[in-house]
């Protein structure tokens, strides 16, 4: 669970990311090896209905864009401009409170019922903040200068990440302005704000933490929901090439995954090389005592553990008595001479073995995370089936089981964004086909030849597509987020 503050933020990020386009009753459970018996959320089906008009291929193809193009960037670091854009949220929630109080009405009311003057008055308060966000969008570089890889010990997870949570609130302000401009068919303004949102998502995810990546993906989800509204707006231009030109992936999960998997060795520097320092048996006991104390704190609680000094010592003694024989045997099997292992202090044997367990477990999960999606899921299944049993029989101090992030859920998050992106491109390919076929929906995706239709990233084959009368159905099964789109043609 890492730290109380860290894990709370991670839970909030995951739940908020999931909630950006799901009904309120949908909950993302903390799937992972630390609690393999927990029930998973049902594989619900979420329905989207779009009424579209034909939209020809833009000429030139990149007439419209959703992300700043290379030749549009200006020298400088985007971060100072983002801080200026976020300053109102960071110093006072008074102005943002109005959005929270009116969010359901402003974002879900029918277009013809929107209180336009009320929304415009709210947005006027944010004009200078959004102007700074616009400037940040076109800066060449992004450097938050957090130097996360330099942190060691408790400071590793004590770092505050409030500004990144606030970035999500800024995305909602932008989403509201997008909604207002869509109502007025001001497509240039809509696309300008979408560019800000996507660059914000990218920049927020630059620091190597899973929290940052999840916040970035939440901002992408907010913006993609507005792209659906864009496509659903009569006469809207085609965004196929604008979508195709976006960075892929928009958020690279690997740096954060590697950083999170290095967490134990950064929290407990001795774990990197237990033999680097000569320690007496008493010193080894103190190292393990301090480690046990920190693990207990990061986990909030461990069953039956008294967090007093005496309680920690009693728990540590029990764990070492149980785990020392296994640790000694495993070190010998790994190639250490039996006489050398016997000569080591008990604490050093446990320390060396903890390093071995950490490397095996974490590198196995990292190896799974870099595989193609379907192969990764099979690998995760294999790992999770045996992980709890292996940890119970091998780990002396419950370090890996407490600190291991929910790697699988993060991979779901990344793939879900790729699927949503591919569906949007598919719908725009359909609208482009309609533009050269008298407004008719294609009988199949194979019928579309004007541009390539993207495959489903999960299966690497085309999405399931069916034409029923005058309605096209796109089906995209996915764990916990099965999407179905009904696309009809605007009769007007």
Short mmCIF file of C-alpha atoms in Angstrom, two decimals:
data_model
loop_
_atom_site.label_atom_id
_atom_site.label_comp_id
_atom_site.label_asym_id
_atom_site.label_seq_id
_atom_site.Cartn_x
_atom_site.Cartn_y
_atom_site.Cartn_z
CA UNK A 1 0.00 0.00 0.00
CA UNK A 2 3.05 2.22 0.11
CA UNK A 3 2.21 5.21 2.36
CA UNK A 4 -1.14 6.39 3.66
CA UNK A 5 -0.96 9.56 1.60
CA UNK A 6 0.56 7.90 -1.46
CA UNK A 7 -1.91 5.04 -1.62
CA UNK A 8 -4.86 7.35 -0.98
CA UNK A 9 -3.80 9.51 -3.92
CA UNK A 10 -3.29 6.44 -6.11
CA UNK A 11 -6.74 5.12 -5.24
CA UNK A 12 -8.31 8.50 -5.95
CA UNK A 13 -6.48 8.75 -9.28
CA UNK A 14 -7.56 5.28 -10.38
CA UNK A 15 -11.16 5.81 -9.35
CA UNK A 16 -11.34 9.30 -10.90
CA UNK A 17 -9.69 8.11 -14.11
CA UNK A 18 -12.23 5.28 -14.33
CA UNK A 19 -15.12 7.57 -13.50
CA UNK A 20 -14.45 10.13 -16.23
CA UNK A 21 -16.66 8.30 -18.70
CA UNK A 22 -18.39 5.66 -16.58
CA UNK A 23 -21.60 5.85 -14.56
CA UNK A 24 -21.09 6.74 -10.91
CA UNK A 25 -21.91 3.22 -9.69
CA UNK A 26 -18.96 1.69 -11.56
CA UNK A 27 -16.05 0.95 -9.22
CA UNK A 28 -12.53 -0.13 -10.11
CA UNK A 29 -11.39 -2.70 -7.59
CA UNK A 30 -7.77 -2.93 -6.45
CA UNK A 31 -7.03 -6.08 -8.42
CA UNK A 32 -3.58 -7.36 -7.73
CA UNK A 33 -1.45 -9.98 -6.07
CA UNK A 34 -1.87 -8.52 -2.59
CA UNK A 35 -5.52 -9.57 -2.45
CA UNK A 36 -6.14 -12.26 -5.09
CA UNK A 37 -9.47 -13.38 -3.56
CA UNK A 38 -11.14 -9.99 -3.87
CA UNK A 39 -14.17 -10.04 -6.16
CA UNK A 40 -13.68 -8.25 -9.45
CA UNK A 41 -16.17 -5.68 -10.75
CA UNK A 42 -18.72 -7.05 -13.21
CA UNK A 43 -17.91 -6.87 -16.90
CA UNK A 44 -20.57 -4.27 -17.62
CA UNK A 45 -21.52 -3.11 -21.09
CA UNK A 46 -21.47 0.63 -21.72
CA UNK A 47 -23.52 1.97 -24.59
CA UNK A 48 -22.80 5.09 -26.63
CA UNK A 49 -25.14 6.48 -29.26
CA UNK A 50 -23.88 8.89 -31.91
CA UNK A 51 -25.84 10.56 -34.68
CA UNK A 52 -23.34 11.53 -37.36
CA UNK A 53 -23.13 13.42 -40.60
CA UNK A 54 -20.76 12.63 -43.50
CA UNK A 55 -17.40 14.35 -43.11
CA UNK A 56 -14.95 14.44 -46.00
CA UNK A 57 -11.23 13.89 -45.70
CA UNK A 58 -9.59 17.20 -44.79
CA UNK A 59 -7.50 18.87 -47.47
CA UNK A 60 -4.66 19.05 -46.68
CA UNK A 61 -4.85 16.03 -44.34
CA UNK A 62 -3.54 17.92 -41.32
CA UNK A 63 -5.80 20.93 -41.69
CA UNK A 64 -7.04 20.08 -38.18
CA UNK A 65 -4.87 18.96 -35.28
CA UNK A 66 -5.38 17.68 -31.76
CA UNK A 67 -1.77 18.02 -30.63
CA UNK A 68 0.81 20.76 -31.23
CA UNK A 69 2.84 20.11 -34.34
CA UNK A 70 6.64 20.24 -34.26
CA UNK A 71 6.94 23.46 -36.26
CA UNK A 72 4.44 25.23 -33.96
CA UNK A 73 6.53 24.86 -30.81
CA UNK A 74 8.43 27.75 -29.25
CA UNK A 75 11.56 27.68 -27.05
CA UNK A 76 11.08 27.19 -23.34
CA UNK A 77 9.81 24.92 -20.59
CA UNK A 78 6.06 24.38 -20.37
CA UNK A 79 6.07 23.83 -16.60
CA UNK A 80 6.22 27.48 -15.41
CA UNK A 81 3.22 28.24 -17.61
CA UNK A 82 1.34 25.25 -16.22
CA UNK A 83 2.04 26.45 -12.68
CA UNK A 84 0.61 29.85 -13.57
CA UNK A 85 -2.43 28.20 -15.11
CA UNK A 86 -2.94 26.15 -11.95
CA UNK A 87 -2.31 28.96 -9.48
CA UNK A 88 -5.98 29.82 -8.97
CA UNK A 89 -6.81 26.22 -8.07
CA UNK A 90 -3.78 25.93 -5.79
CA UNK A 91 -4.44 29.13 -3.84
CA UNK A 92 -8.22 28.98 -3.56
CA UNK A 93 -10.99 26.55 -4.40
CA UNK A 94 -13.64 29.27 -4.31
CA UNK A 95 -13.86 29.67 -8.06
CA UNK A 96 -13.60 25.97 -8.76
CA UNK A 97 -16.36 25.26 -6.25
CA UNK A 98 -18.87 26.73 -8.69
CA UNK A 99 -17.94 24.05 -11.22
CA UNK A 100 -18.36 21.31 -8.64
CA UNK A 101 -21.77 22.61 -7.62
CA UNK A 102 -22.99 22.82 -11.21
CA UNK A 103 -21.02 20.02 -12.86
CA UNK A 104 -23.91 17.61 -13.43
CA UNK A 105 -26.13 20.34 -14.86
CA UNK A 106 -23.46 21.98 -17.02
CA UNK A 107 -22.07 18.75 -18.45
CA UNK A 108 -25.17 16.59 -18.83
CA UNK A 109 -28.07 18.93 -19.56
CA UNK A 110 -29.35 18.88 -23.17
CA UNK A 111 -27.66 21.38 -25.46
CA UNK A 112 -30.74 23.56 -25.74
CA UNK A 113 -31.03 23.75 -21.94
CA UNK A 114 -27.47 24.90 -21.21
CA UNK A 115 -27.28 28.14 -19.18
CA UNK A 116 -24.92 29.78 -21.67
CA UNK A 117 -24.61 33.14 -19.90
CA UNK A 118 -23.96 31.43 -16.57
CA UNK A 119 -21.23 29.24 -18.06
CA UNK A 120 -19.64 32.12 -19.93
CA UNK A 121 -19.54 34.19 -16.73
CA UNK A 122 -17.79 31.32 -14.94
CA UNK A 123 -15.25 30.88 -17.76
CA UNK A 124 -14.43 34.60 -17.79
CA UNK A 125 -12.95 34.19 -14.30
CA UNK A 126 -10.47 31.69 -15.73
CA UNK A 127 -9.43 33.64 -18.83
CA UNK A 128 -5.89 34.47 -17.66
CA UNK A 129 -5.34 30.91 -16.37
CA UNK A 130 -6.44 29.40 -19.67
CA UNK A 131 -4.25 31.87 -21.55
CA UNK A 132 -1.23 30.58 -19.60
CA UNK A 133 -2.32 27.01 -20.38
CA UNK A 134 -2.36 27.94 -24.06
CA UNK A 135 1.23 29.23 -23.79
CA UNK A 136 2.34 26.05 -22.01
CA UNK A 137 0.88 23.93 -24.81
CA UNK A 138 3.33 25.29 -27.37
CA UNK A 139 6.57 25.20 -25.35
CA UNK A 140 9.27 22.86 -26.66
CA UNK A 141 10.26 21.22 -23.39
CA UNK A 142 8.69 19.83 -20.23
CA UNK A 143 10.80 19.59 -17.09
CA UNK A 144 9.14 19.46 -13.65
CA UNK A 145 12.63 19.03 -12.12
CA UNK A 146 11.38 16.61 -9.47
CA UNK A 147 14.43 14.32 -9.69
CA UNK A 148 12.41 11.38 -8.39
CA UNK A 149 15.18 8.88 -9.10
CA UNK A 150 17.44 10.74 -6.65
CA UNK A 151 15.09 10.28 -3.69
CA UNK A 152 15.93 7.69 -1.06
CA UNK A 153 14.30 6.45 2.12
CA UNK A 154 10.97 7.86 3.37
CA UNK A 155 11.23 10.95 1.15
CA UNK A 156 10.71 8.60 -1.81
CA UNK A 157 6.97 8.48 -1.13
CA UNK A 158 6.59 11.65 0.94
CA UNK A 159 6.72 13.91 -2.12
CA UNK A 160 3.59 16.00 -2.61
CA UNK A 161 1.80 15.71 -5.96
CA UNK A 162 -0.99 18.21 -5.41
CA UNK A 163 -0.30 20.23 -8.55
CA UNK A 164 -0.95 17.18 -10.70
CA UNK A 165 -4.30 16.50 -9.06
CA UNK A 166 -5.16 20.14 -9.74
CA UNK A 167 -4.33 19.62 -13.42
CA UNK A 168 -7.35 17.37 -13.67
CA UNK A 169 -9.54 20.20 -12.38
CA UNK A 170 -8.07 22.49 -15.02
CA UNK A 171 -9.04 19.90 -17.64
CA UNK A 172 -12.65 20.12 -16.48
CA UNK A 173 -12.62 23.90 -16.91
CA UNK A 174 -11.30 23.39 -20.45
CA UNK A 175 -13.91 20.69 -21.08
CA UNK A 176 -16.63 23.14 -20.12
CA UNK A 177 -15.30 25.74 -22.54
CA UNK A 178 -15.14 23.07 -25.25
CA UNK A 179 -18.79 22.23 -24.57
CA UNK A 180 -19.80 25.87 -24.90
CA UNK A 181 -17.85 26.31 -28.15
CA UNK A 182 -19.36 23.12 -29.57
CA UNK A 183 -22.79 24.54 -28.90
CA UNK A 184 -21.81 27.59 -30.94
CA UNK A 185 -20.11 25.47 -33.67
CA UNK A 186 -16.82 27.28 -33.04
CA UNK A 187 -14.70 24.33 -34.17
CA UNK A 188 -11.38 26.18 -34.25
CA UNK A 189 -11.78 27.14 -30.58
CA UNK A 190 -12.83 23.59 -29.71
CA UNK A 191 -9.74 22.09 -31.33
CA UNK A 192 -7.48 24.69 -29.71
CA UNK A 193 -8.72 23.67 -26.26
CA UNK A 194 -8.44 19.97 -27.09
CA UNK A 195 -4.79 20.57 -27.98
CA UNK A 196 -4.30 22.16 -24.56
CA UNK A 197 -5.93 19.17 -22.86
CA UNK A 198 -3.86 16.57 -24.67
CA UNK A 199 -0.62 18.46 -24.05
CA UNK A 200 -1.61 18.84 -20.39
CA UNK A 201 -2.20 15.08 -20.17
CA UNK A 202 1.19 14.40 -21.74
CA UNK A 203 3.05 16.83 -19.48
CA UNK A 204 1.33 15.71 -16.28
CA UNK A 205 2.47 12.15 -17.05
CA UNK A 206 6.12 13.15 -17.52
CA UNK A 207 7.19 12.46 -13.89
CA UNK A 208 7.82 8.73 -13.50
CA UNK A 209 4.97 7.77 -11.15
CA UNK A 210 1.87 5.69 -11.79
CA UNK A 211 -0.18 8.42 -10.12
CA UNK A 212 0.95 10.90 -12.76
CA UNK A 213 0.24 8.45 -15.57
CA UNK A 214 -3.27 7.78 -14.27
CA UNK A 215 -4.02 11.49 -13.92
CA UNK A 216 -2.79 12.00 -17.48
CA UNK A 217 -5.05 9.22 -18.73
CA UNK A 218 -7.99 10.71 -16.83
CA UNK A 219 -7.45 14.00 -18.68
CA UNK A 220 -7.30 12.10 -21.99
CA UNK A 221 -10.59 10.38 -21.13
CA UNK A 222 -12.24 13.73 -20.39
CA UNK A 223 -11.06 15.05 -23.75
CA UNK A 224 -12.02 11.96 -25.73
CA UNK A 225 -15.54 12.25 -24.37
CA UNK A 226 -15.64 15.72 -25.91
CA UNK A 227 -14.35 14.29 -29.20
CA UNK A 228 -17.43 12.06 -29.19
CA UNK A 229 -19.57 15.19 -28.77
CA UNK A 230 -17.58 16.81 -31.58
CA UNK A 231 -18.27 13.89 -33.94
CA UNK A 232 -21.92 13.92 -32.89
CA UNK A 233 -22.27 17.61 -33.82
CA UNK A 234 -23.86 18.14 -37.26
CA UNK A 235 -21.39 19.43 -39.83
CA UNK A 236 -18.29 18.84 -37.71
CA UNK A 237 -15.07 18.35 -39.72
CA UNK A 238 -13.36 14.98 -39.90
CA UNK A 239 -10.66 14.30 -37.28
CA UNK A 240 -9.30 11.02 -38.70
CA UNK A 241 -5.86 12.40 -39.56
CA UNK A 242 -5.76 14.60 -36.46
CA UNK A 243 -6.27 11.47 -34.36
CA UNK A 244 -3.76 9.48 -36.41
CA UNK A 245 -1.10 12.16 -35.92
CA UNK A 246 -1.22 12.11 -32.13
CA UNK A 247 1.75 10.67 -30.19
CA UNK A 248 1.50 6.91 -29.77
CA UNK A 249 1.35 6.05 -27.01
CA UNK A 250 0.35 9.42 -25.63
CA UNK A 251 1.57 8.24 -22.23
CA UNK A 252 4.44 5.75 -22.05
CA UNK A 253 3.84 3.63 -18.94
CA UNK A 254 7.23 1.93 -18.88
CA UNK A 255 9.29 4.64 -17.12
CA UNK A 256 6.76 4.90 -14.29
CA UNK A 257 6.46 1.12 -14.10
CA UNK A 258 10.23 0.79 -13.73
CA UNK A 259 10.31 3.57 -11.15
CA UNK A 260 7.55 1.99 -9.08
CA UNK A 261 9.24 -1.39 -9.27
CA UNK A 262 12.43 0.12 -7.91
CA UNK A 263 10.55 1.46 -4.90
CA UNK A 264 11.78 -1.12 -2.34
CA UNK A 265 15.43 -0.55 -3.18
CA UNK A 266 14.94 3.23 -3.00
CA UNK A 267 13.02 3.03 0.27
CA UNK A 268 15.56 0.63 1.73
CA UNK A 269 18.95 1.43 0.10
CA UNK A 270 20.63 -1.48 1.89
CA UNK A 271 18.57 -3.83 -0.30
CA UNK A 272 20.55 -2.86 -3.41
CA UNK A 273 23.67 -4.61 -2.12
CA UNK A 274 23.41 -6.20 1.34
CA UNK A 275 27.11 -7.11 1.20
CA UNK A 276 28.36 -3.61 0.42
CA UNK A 277 28.76 -2.71 4.12
CA UNK A 278 30.26 -4.91 6.84
CA UNK A 279 27.75 -5.07 9.68
CA UNK A 280 27.78 -6.82 13.02
CA UNK A 281 24.87 -9.11 13.93
CA UNK A 282 23.50 -6.30 16.13
CA UNK A 283 23.69 -3.86 13.23
CA UNK A 284 21.90 -6.31 10.95
CA UNK A 285 19.17 -6.67 13.55
CA UNK A 286 18.77 -2.88 13.61
CA UNK A 287 18.59 -2.74 9.79
CA UNK A 288 15.83 -5.36 9.71
CA UNK A 289 14.05 -3.76 12.67
CA UNK A 290 13.97 -0.37 10.92
CA UNK A 291 12.83 -2.01 7.69
CA UNK A 292 10.04 -3.87 9.46
CA UNK A 293 8.93 -0.67 11.17
CA UNK A 294 8.73 1.22 7.87
CA UNK A 295 6.95 -1.62 6.08
CA UNK A 296 4.36 -1.70 8.87
CA UNK A 297 3.82 2.04 8.46
CA UNK A 298 3.56 1.90 4.66
CA UNK A 299 1.04 -0.94 4.94
CA UNK A 300 -1.01 0.99 7.54
CA UNK A 301 -1.38 -2.26 9.40
CA UNK A 302 -0.21 -5.85 9.30
CA UNK A 303 -2.38 -8.56 10.88
CA UNK A 304 -1.53 -9.09 14.54
CA UNK A 305 1.29 -6.54 14.56
CA UNK A 306 1.81 -4.30 17.57
CA UNK A 307 3.55 -1.21 16.18
CA UNK A 308 5.47 -0.49 19.40
CA UNK A 309 9.22 -1.06 19.49
CA UNK A 310 8.68 -4.29 21.42
CA UNK A 311 5.91 -5.35 19.08
CA UNK A 312 8.13 -4.80 16.04
CA UNK A 313 10.93 -6.85 17.63
CA UNK A 314 8.56 -9.70 18.48
CA UNK A 315 7.10 -9.73 14.97
CA UNK A 316 10.56 -9.58 13.40
CA UNK A 317 11.79 -12.45 15.57
CA UNK A 318 8.81 -14.58 14.56
CA UNK A 319 9.34 -13.85 10.87
CA UNK A 320 13.08 -14.55 11.02
CA UNK A 321 12.60 -17.82 12.92
CA UNK A 322 10.13 -18.93 10.28
CA UNK A 323 12.02 -17.59 7.27
CA UNK A 324 15.70 -18.15 8.11
CA UNK A 325 15.80 -21.85 7.12
CA UNK A 326 14.20 -21.05 3.76
CA UNK A 327 16.53 -18.11 3.21
CA UNK A 328 19.59 -20.21 3.99
CA UNK A 329 18.48 -23.05 1.71
CA UNK A 330 17.67 -20.72 -1.18
CA UNK A 331 21.04 -18.94 -0.97
CA UNK A 332 22.84 -22.28 -1.13
CA UNK A 333 20.70 -23.37 -4.08
CA UNK A 334 21.56 -20.07 -5.78
CA UNK A 335 25.26 -20.94 -5.66
CA UNK A 336 26.56 -19.71 -2.30
CA UNK A 337 28.90 -22.14 -0.57
CA UNK A 338 27.17 -23.78 2.43
CA UNK A 339 30.04 -22.95 4.76
CA UNK A 340 29.94 -19.29 3.70
CA UNK A 341 26.21 -19.07 4.36
CA UNK A 342 26.61 -20.71 7.78
CA UNK A 343 29.26 -18.12 8.66
CA UNK A 344 26.97 -15.16 7.91
CA UNK A 345 24.93 -13.38 10.55
CA UNK A 346 21.29 -14.42 10.57
CA UNK A 347 20.28 -10.87 9.63
CA UNK A 348 22.64 -10.85 6.66
CA UNK A 349 21.24 -14.15 5.37
CA UNK A 350 17.75 -12.70 5.59
CA UNK A 351 18.92 -9.49 3.90
CA UNK A 352 20.54 -11.31 0.99
CA UNK A 353 17.46 -13.46 0.57
CA UNK A 354 15.13 -10.44 0.62
CA UNK A 355 17.12 -9.00 -2.28
CA UNK A 356 16.71 -12.27 -4.19
CA UNK A 357 12.92 -12.36 -3.62
CA UNK A 358 12.56 -8.71 -4.57
CA UNK A 359 14.46 -9.12 -7.84
CA UNK A 360 12.58 -12.27 -8.83
CA UNK A 361 9.11 -10.98 -8.10
CA UNK A 362 9.42 -7.48 -9.44
CA UNK A 363 11.33 -8.38 -12.57
CA UNK A 364 8.79 -11.09 -13.39
CA UNK A 365 6.00 -8.51 -13.25
CA UNK A 366 8.02 -6.00 -15.24
CA UNK A 367 8.69 -8.66 -17.88
CA UNK A 368 4.95 -9.29 -18.16
CA UNK A 369 4.18 -5.59 -18.40
CA UNK A 370 6.30 -5.05 -21.52
CA UNK A 371 4.72 -7.87 -23.55
CA UNK A 372 1.95 -7.26 -26.10
CA UNK A 373 -1.36 -6.94 -24.32
CA UNK A 374 -2.84 -10.43 -24.72
CA UNK A 375 0.48 -12.13 -24.01
CA UNK A 376 0.90 -9.89 -20.97
CA UNK A 377 -2.51 -10.92 -19.60
CA UNK A 378 -1.64 -14.61 -19.87
CA UNK A 379 1.64 -13.93 -18.11
CA UNK A 380 -0.10 -11.94 -15.36
CA UNK A 381 -2.55 -14.83 -14.88
CA UNK A 382 0.35 -17.24 -14.37
CA UNK A 383 2.16 -14.90 -11.99
CA UNK A 384 -0.86 -14.04 -9.87
CA UNK A 385 -1.95 -17.67 -9.53
CA UNK A 386 1.30 -18.55 -7.83
CA UNK A 387 2.34 -15.25 -6.29
CA UNK A 388 0.47 -15.36 -3.00
CA UNK A 389 1.61 -18.90 -2.32
CA UNK A 390 5.21 -18.05 -3.19
CA UNK A 391 5.25 -14.92 -1.04
CA UNK A 392 3.77 -16.72 1.94
CA UNK A 393 6.40 -19.42 1.71
CA UNK A 394 9.39 -17.30 0.73
CA UNK A 395 9.26 -13.67 1.81
CA UNK A 396 10.62 -13.07 5.32
CA UNK A 397 9.66 -9.40 5.72
CA UNK A 398 6.47 -8.70 3.69
CA UNK A 399 8.19 -6.07 1.60
CA UNK A 400 7.27 -7.03 -1.97
CA UNK A 401 3.67 -7.92 -1.13
CA UNK A 402 3.14 -4.54 0.57
CA UNK A 403 4.87 -2.36 -2.01
CA UNK A 404 4.08 -4.13 -5.29
CA UNK A 405 1.90 -1.80 -7.36
CA UNK A 406 -1.19 -3.01 -9.19
CA UNK A 407 0.73 -3.47 -12.41
CA UNK A 408 -2.11 -5.23 -14.16
CA UNK A 409 -4.61 -2.44 -13.60
CA UNK A 410 -2.17 0.09 -14.97
CA UNK A 411 -1.82 -2.01 -18.12
CA UNK A 412 -5.64 -2.07 -18.38
CA UNK A 413 -5.66 1.72 -18.12
CA UNK A 414 -3.13 2.13 -20.92
CA UNK A 415 -4.86 -0.33 -23.24
CA UNK A 416 -8.26 1.18 -22.59
CA UNK A 417 -7.00 4.51 -23.87
CA UNK A 418 -5.60 2.85 -27.00
CA UNK A 419 -8.93 1.10 -27.64
CA UNK A 420 -10.92 4.32 -27.24
CA UNK A 421 -8.55 6.13 -29.59
CA UNK A 422 -8.88 3.40 -32.24
CA UNK A 423 -12.68 3.47 -31.99
CA UNK A 424 -12.73 7.23 -32.58
CA UNK A 425 -10.52 6.78 -35.65
CA UNK A 426 -12.83 4.02 -36.89
CA UNK A 427 -15.88 6.26 -36.58
CA UNK A 428 -14.10 9.04 -38.46
CA UNK A 429 -13.18 6.55 -41.20
CA UNK A 430 -16.88 5.67 -41.41
CA UNK A 431 -17.84 9.35 -41.73
CA UNK A 432 -15.21 9.81 -44.44
CA UNK A 433 -16.61 6.78 -46.31
CA UNK A 434 -20.11 8.26 -46.05
CA UNK A 435 -18.88 11.50 -47.63
CA UNK A 436 -18.01 9.71 -50.88
CA UNK A 437 -20.91 7.23 -50.82
CA UNK A 438 -23.97 9.47 -50.76
CA UNK A 439 -24.15 9.46 -46.97
CA UNK A 440 -24.53 5.69 -46.65
CA UNK A 441 -23.01 3.73 -43.78
CA UNK A 442 -20.66 0.92 -44.92
CA UNK A 443 -22.03 -2.61 -44.90
CA UNK A 444 -18.74 -3.74 -43.35
CA UNK A 445 -15.47 -2.16 -42.30
CA UNK A 446 -13.80 -3.91 -45.25
CA UNK A 447 -15.90 -1.72 -47.51
CA UNK A 448 -13.99 1.36 -46.32
CA UNK A 449 -11.08 1.95 -48.70
CA UNK A 450 -10.58 5.71 -48.54
CA UNK A 451 -8.34 5.38 -45.44
CA UNK A 452 -7.08 2.42 -43.37
CA UNK A 453 -9.43 1.35 -40.58
CA UNK A 454 -7.47 0.70 -37.38
CA UNK A 455 -7.55 -2.72 -35.73
CA UNK A 456 -8.73 -3.31 -32.20
CA UNK A 457 -5.45 -2.97 -30.22
CA UNK A 458 -6.52 -5.78 -27.88
CA UNK A 459 -7.08 -8.41 -30.58
CA UNK A 460 -5.08 -6.89 -33.45
CA UNK A 461 -8.03 -7.58 -35.78
CA UNK A 462 -10.79 -5.18 -36.88
CA UNK A 463 -13.48 -4.22 -34.39
CA UNK A 464 -16.71 -6.18 -34.52
CA UNK A 465 -19.00 -4.24 -36.87
CA UNK A 466 -22.57 -4.86 -37.97
CA UNK A 467 -25.03 -2.84 -40.02
CA UNK A 468 -28.62 -3.22 -38.82
CA UNK A 469 -31.04 -1.30 -41.02
CA UNK A 470 -29.78 2.29 -40.80
CA UNK A 471 -27.65 1.82 -37.69
CA UNK A 472 -24.04 0.67 -37.41
CA UNK A 473 -22.95 -1.26 -34.33
CA UNK A 474 -19.33 -1.33 -33.15
CA UNK A 475 -18.58 -3.80 -30.37
CA UNK A 476 -15.40 -3.72 -28.28
CA UNK A 477 -15.24 -6.28 -25.44
CA UNK A 478 -12.70 -5.34 -22.80
CA UNK A 479 -12.22 -6.37 -19.14
CA UNK A 480 -14.58 -4.31 -16.95
CA UNK A 481 -15.28 -1.91 -19.82
CA UNK A 482 -17.17 -3.52 -22.69
CA UNK A 483 -18.05 -0.71 -25.12
CA UNK A 484 -20.81 -0.76 -27.72
CA UNK A 485 -21.42 2.11 -30.13
CA UNK A 486 -24.65 2.66 -32.06
CA UNK A 487 -24.04 5.00 -34.98
CA UNK A 488 -26.95 6.41 -36.92
CA UNK A 489 -27.07 8.98 -39.71
CA UNK A 490 -28.45 12.46 -39.08
CA UNK A 491 -31.66 12.58 -41.11
CA UNK A 492 -31.26 16.32 -41.68
#
